[in-house]
Amino acid sequence: MKFKIIFIGIFLSIGCISCSNDKVEMTSIQPSTNLVEMEAEGGETEITFTNVDWSITKVINKEGNVNIVGDIYAQNGEIIQNNKILVLEDLGKIVANWENKGFTITRETSSSLKIKLNENSTGESFNFTLVLNSGQEINVTQKKSQGYEFSNIKFNTNEEDTDSLFVQKGVTYKFNINEPQSFRFLPYDGLTIQNQSRFESLENDAFAWLERDSLMIKVPTSIYNDEIYFGGEKRLYSNIWSINPHGFEEMETVAIPKGQSAFSTEIELLKRQVSYRLRLINNRTLEEKIIEGKWIEIAPTGKYSINWQE
């Protein structure tokens, strides 16, 4: 009986030592901070660890408490997994990019981690958590942006900016009449014959900051010898096509022969591309933000042809 009690005591002691060792091992994974706070403009910070035996088991979006999905890269930059739940078990990086926020988390060495946040243009704070294999958490909070104010916009022509002409088919008219007659019509009739324009940019947040302002921009009306001229016309700063009257309302009259006949119009249109450089001022830092892109306009030139079908 005495021997049995001694054996149980030894067993429990070993168990306690084992649990204690596991606890020490897990808690020795101490990041230099458990909280990262960053402004809406984004930036980069580095976290160091006292132990190299750590990994990121998941990244949780506090909005909805869901796992964040993104891309996982090896140390050499080669993508390992695309559009997967983010984990980082070794050297490499994980990336989550949305149109209006995102991050890149890079492990370049076994004992350090870099967190880089994109600019947050969502209008809300961005909060997520890195969960380590030890169960410890690193909470990241990115503040809500204070927005930007419009300063000015400048247009210029680069080598790729040109005026180009093309022809588009208009409306087809068909007849079957007993006697010849005249027919009046509007050559520029048709849903596709319009004056339309929009702004384009490769930058993710090019339209986020002024979306609610309904900013009207004075746009070019002609280009001659690389000089841009303005006539007072304005267009909404948006990447959605803006439709405006083309201004050609003169009627055309044609003679329709007896019997079956048909004709269609072909409309000449001008596609204009001009570069722009938009300057914004940050409401918090007063620093400027430059957005570059293209202004595209497609409009009829006033020339057309009538094509009779045989």
XYZ file of C-alpha atoms in Angstrom:
310
model
C 0.000 0.000 0.000
C 2.833 2.352 0.930
C 4.598 1.543 -2.350
C 1.397 2.270 -4.272
C 1.043 5.697 -2.647
C 4.669 6.549 -3.474
C 4.159 5.500 -7.129
C 1.050 7.678 -7.507
C 2.882 10.606 -5.971
C 5.774 10.226 -8.410
C 3.347 9.956 -11.349
C 1.482 13.119 -10.339
C 4.770 14.964 -9.829
C 5.918 14.026 -13.339
C 2.554 15.147 -14.739
C 2.751 18.474 -12.969
C 6.319 19.028 -14.150
C 5.279 18.202 -17.743
C 2.313 20.617 -17.599
C 4.537 23.263 -16.048
C 7.127 22.834 -18.794
C 4.435 23.127 -21.488
C 3.132 26.285 -19.850
C 6.602 27.807 -19.648
C 7.278 26.886 -23.273
C 4.019 28.419 -24.488
C 4.250 31.601 -22.414
C 7.884 32.096 -23.467
C 6.545 33.082 -26.897
C 6.347 36.691 -25.815
C 5.764 39.282 -28.535
C 7.193 42.727 -27.835
C 3.616 44.046 -27.895
C 0.112 42.601 -27.963
C -1.505 45.733 -29.356
C -0.816 47.647 -32.549
C -2.624 50.949 -33.130
C -2.246 52.758 -36.431
C -3.701 55.808 -38.142
C -6.023 55.474 -41.132
C -3.234 56.442 -43.537
C -1.554 53.116 -42.830
C 2.091 52.316 -42.226
C 4.410 49.607 -40.946
C 5.469 48.349 -37.535
C 7.707 45.505 -36.344
C 7.097 43.042 -33.509
C 9.883 40.925 -32.003
C 9.633 37.618 -30.105
C 11.703 36.034 -27.313
C 11.147 32.578 -28.811
C 11.437 31.365 -32.403
C 8.912 28.518 -32.035
C 5.806 30.519 -32.901
C 3.381 30.699 -35.796
C 0.155 32.446 -36.773
C -2.699 29.954 -36.727
C -5.414 32.362 -37.905
C -6.273 36.001 -38.496
C -9.697 37.086 -37.261
C -11.677 40.082 -38.492
C -13.321 41.633 -35.430
C -16.182 42.771 -37.668
C -18.243 39.598 -37.603
C -15.530 37.592 -35.798
C -14.636 35.639 -38.944
C -11.388 34.266 -40.350
C -9.753 36.533 -42.915
C -9.068 35.073 -46.345
C -6.144 36.106 -48.538
C -2.927 34.931 -50.179
C -0.034 33.043 -48.552
C 3.537 33.436 -49.874
C 6.789 31.572 -49.271
C 9.984 33.363 -48.253
C 11.126 33.577 -51.897
C 7.941 35.399 -52.879
C 6.295 32.415 -54.543
C 2.590 32.149 -53.835
C 1.675 29.019 -51.889
C -2.079 29.407 -51.561
C -4.523 31.852 -53.093
C -7.762 33.029 -51.522
C -7.372 30.825 -48.454
C -7.856 31.273 -44.707
C -4.668 33.008 -43.603
C -2.019 31.157 -41.572
C 1.738 31.696 -41.353
C 3.685 28.693 -40.139
C 7.179 29.639 -41.330
C 9.113 32.434 -43.026
C 7.074 34.213 -45.693
C 4.101 36.544 -45.759
C 0.322 36.686 -45.814
C -1.630 39.323 -47.724
C -5.241 40.489 -47.576
C -6.143 43.274 -49.995
C -9.568 44.773 -50.377
C -10.501 47.782 -52.476
C -10.552 50.105 -49.458
C -8.297 48.483 -46.818
C -5.892 45.605 -46.288
C -2.585 44.421 -44.863
C 0.641 42.526 -45.492
C 2.185 40.543 -42.638
C 5.755 39.413 -43.235
C 7.987 37.069 -41.247
C 11.510 37.719 -42.524
C 13.281 36.174 -39.518
C 12.229 33.593 -36.940
C 12.092 36.189 -34.169
C 10.352 39.129 -35.870
C 7.144 40.054 -37.636
C 6.315 43.099 -39.766
C 2.753 44.374 -40.060
C 2.031 46.779 -42.911
C -1.428 48.322 -43.257
C -2.890 49.862 -46.406
C -4.749 53.141 -46.138
C -8.211 52.642 -44.688
C -10.855 54.386 -46.790
C -13.858 52.427 -45.508
C -15.179 55.191 -43.285
C -14.933 52.826 -40.283
C -12.130 51.560 -38.056
C -10.468 48.296 -39.095
C -9.785 45.770 -36.326
C -8.297 42.287 -36.583
C -6.445 39.806 -34.396
C -3.437 37.558 -35.029
C -3.826 34.315 -33.074
C -0.534 32.560 -32.252
C 0.006 28.826 -31.747
C 0.433 29.567 -28.038
C -3.091 30.914 -27.908
C -1.807 34.443 -27.396
C -3.257 37.245 -29.479
C -1.902 40.360 -31.158
C -4.673 42.887 -31.702
C -4.385 45.377 -34.558
C -6.544 48.500 -34.678
C -6.573 50.963 -37.566
C -8.417 54.206 -36.979
C -11.216 55.664 -39.054
C -10.029 58.191 -41.630
C -10.795 61.872 -41.223
C -11.000 62.137 -44.997
C -9.588 64.498 -47.617
C -10.527 67.809 -49.162
C -10.293 68.508 -52.881
C -7.541 70.978 -53.776
C -7.181 71.020 -57.558
C -6.938 68.938 -60.703
C -4.656 69.374 -63.701
C -4.941 67.792 -67.147
C -2.087 67.004 -69.496
C -1.401 64.859 -72.542
C 1.133 62.039 -72.476
C 2.361 59.918 -75.362
C -0.469 57.435 -74.958
C -3.120 60.166 -74.866
C -4.754 60.611 -78.260
C -7.905 61.566 -80.087
C -9.113 58.649 -82.196
C -12.041 58.318 -84.599
C -14.241 55.301 -85.129
C -17.585 54.511 -86.771
C -20.605 53.018 -85.032
C -23.765 51.742 -86.625
C -26.897 53.687 -85.787
C -30.560 52.856 -86.371
C -31.784 50.701 -89.284
C -35.029 51.759 -90.998
C -37.103 49.333 -93.100
C -39.937 50.189 -95.492
C -42.528 48.487 -97.672
C -44.645 51.169 -99.350
C -46.887 51.455 -102.432
C -45.731 54.893 -103.524
C -42.452 56.819 -103.203
C -42.354 59.258 -100.303
C -39.996 61.391 -98.278
C -38.926 60.409 -94.753
C -37.585 62.707 -92.036
C -35.488 61.240 -89.250
C -32.876 62.109 -86.660
C -29.508 60.666 -87.800
C -28.172 60.495 -84.240
C -31.103 58.529 -82.875
C -30.344 55.372 -80.912
C -29.436 54.453 -77.368
C -25.767 53.858 -78.165
C -25.152 57.243 -79.781
C -24.403 59.394 -76.776
C -21.916 61.804 -75.327
C -20.399 59.840 -72.461
C -17.364 60.276 -70.269
C -15.755 59.003 -67.084
C -12.564 59.153 -65.032
C -10.315 56.108 -64.724
C -7.468 55.304 -62.342
C -5.469 52.241 -61.326
C -5.313 53.450 -57.716
C -7.695 51.581 -55.404
C -8.938 54.634 -53.525
C -9.032 57.045 -56.471
C -12.757 57.710 -56.049
C -13.358 56.810 -52.397
C -12.593 60.196 -50.857
C -14.845 62.348 -53.074
C -17.637 59.861 -53.697
C -20.084 61.684 -51.424
C -19.091 65.173 -52.525
C -20.536 64.969 -56.069
C -17.550 66.959 -57.267
C -18.012 68.524 -60.703
C -14.767 68.915 -62.674
C -14.202 71.309 -65.565
C -13.108 69.043 -68.410
C -11.302 69.653 -71.729
C -13.402 70.490 -74.777
C -10.640 70.407 -77.402
C -6.960 69.669 -77.939
C -4.883 71.481 -80.552
C -1.111 71.108 -80.982
C -0.957 69.344 -77.596
C -2.631 72.343 -75.965
C -5.740 71.594 -73.905
C -8.654 74.026 -74.128
C -11.644 74.346 -71.823
C -15.090 75.614 -72.672
C -16.741 75.578 -69.279
C -18.191 72.058 -69.482
C -18.134 70.068 -66.231
C -18.395 66.361 -65.487
C -18.857 64.412 -62.258
C -15.625 63.023 -60.843
C -16.564 59.356 -60.982
C -15.554 56.109 -62.656
C -19.177 55.562 -63.713
C -20.060 56.678 -67.232
C -21.687 60.113 -67.259
C -24.246 60.550 -70.068
C -24.875 63.994 -71.560
C -26.813 65.296 -74.589
C -24.747 65.201 -77.767
C -26.387 68.358 -79.107
C -27.057 67.144 -82.655
C -30.807 67.525 -83.204
C -31.028 68.457 -86.911
C -33.410 66.306 -88.925
C -32.432 64.635 -92.205
C -34.811 63.946 -95.113
C -34.406 61.046 -97.543
C -36.492 59.818 -100.491
C -37.974 56.346 -99.938
C -38.631 54.366 -103.160
C -41.699 52.280 -103.861
C -41.641 48.722 -102.549
C -39.266 47.242 -100.002
C -36.182 49.166 -98.947
C -33.975 49.706 -95.932
C -31.137 51.938 -94.823
C -29.039 52.471 -91.734
C -26.829 55.224 -90.434
C -23.153 55.089 -89.544
C -22.072 57.657 -86.997
C -18.536 58.973 -86.605
C -17.446 59.235 -82.974
C -14.400 60.684 -81.283
C -12.711 58.944 -78.374
C -10.591 61.333 -76.340
C -8.130 60.331 -73.635
C -6.430 62.883 -71.400
C -4.270 62.326 -68.307
C -5.169 63.979 -65.026
C -3.456 64.611 -61.700
C -5.801 65.171 -58.767
C -4.529 66.808 -55.570
C -6.228 66.159 -52.202
C -5.387 67.459 -48.716
C -5.590 65.123 -45.718
C -7.894 66.577 -43.047
C -5.779 65.157 -40.209
C -2.191 65.584 -41.360
C -2.712 68.387 -43.924
C -0.426 66.402 -46.227
C -1.249 66.164 -49.907
C -2.344 63.028 -51.700
C -1.895 62.737 -55.462
C -4.171 60.573 -57.597
C -3.321 60.055 -61.253
C -5.492 58.644 -63.986
C -7.255 59.240 -67.302
C -10.346 61.108 -68.381
C -12.152 59.334 -71.227
C -14.791 60.907 -73.458
C -16.717 59.336 -76.345
C -18.938 61.644 -78.414
C -20.283 62.006 -81.978
C -18.358 64.443 -84.170
C -21.330 65.579 -86.265
C -20.458 63.450 -89.291
C -22.518 60.510 -90.480
C -23.351 58.495 -93.577
C -26.517 56.817 -94.872
C -26.101 53.291 -96.188
C -28.880 51.749 -98.300
C -29.326 47.997 -98.215
C -29.706 46.206 -101.513
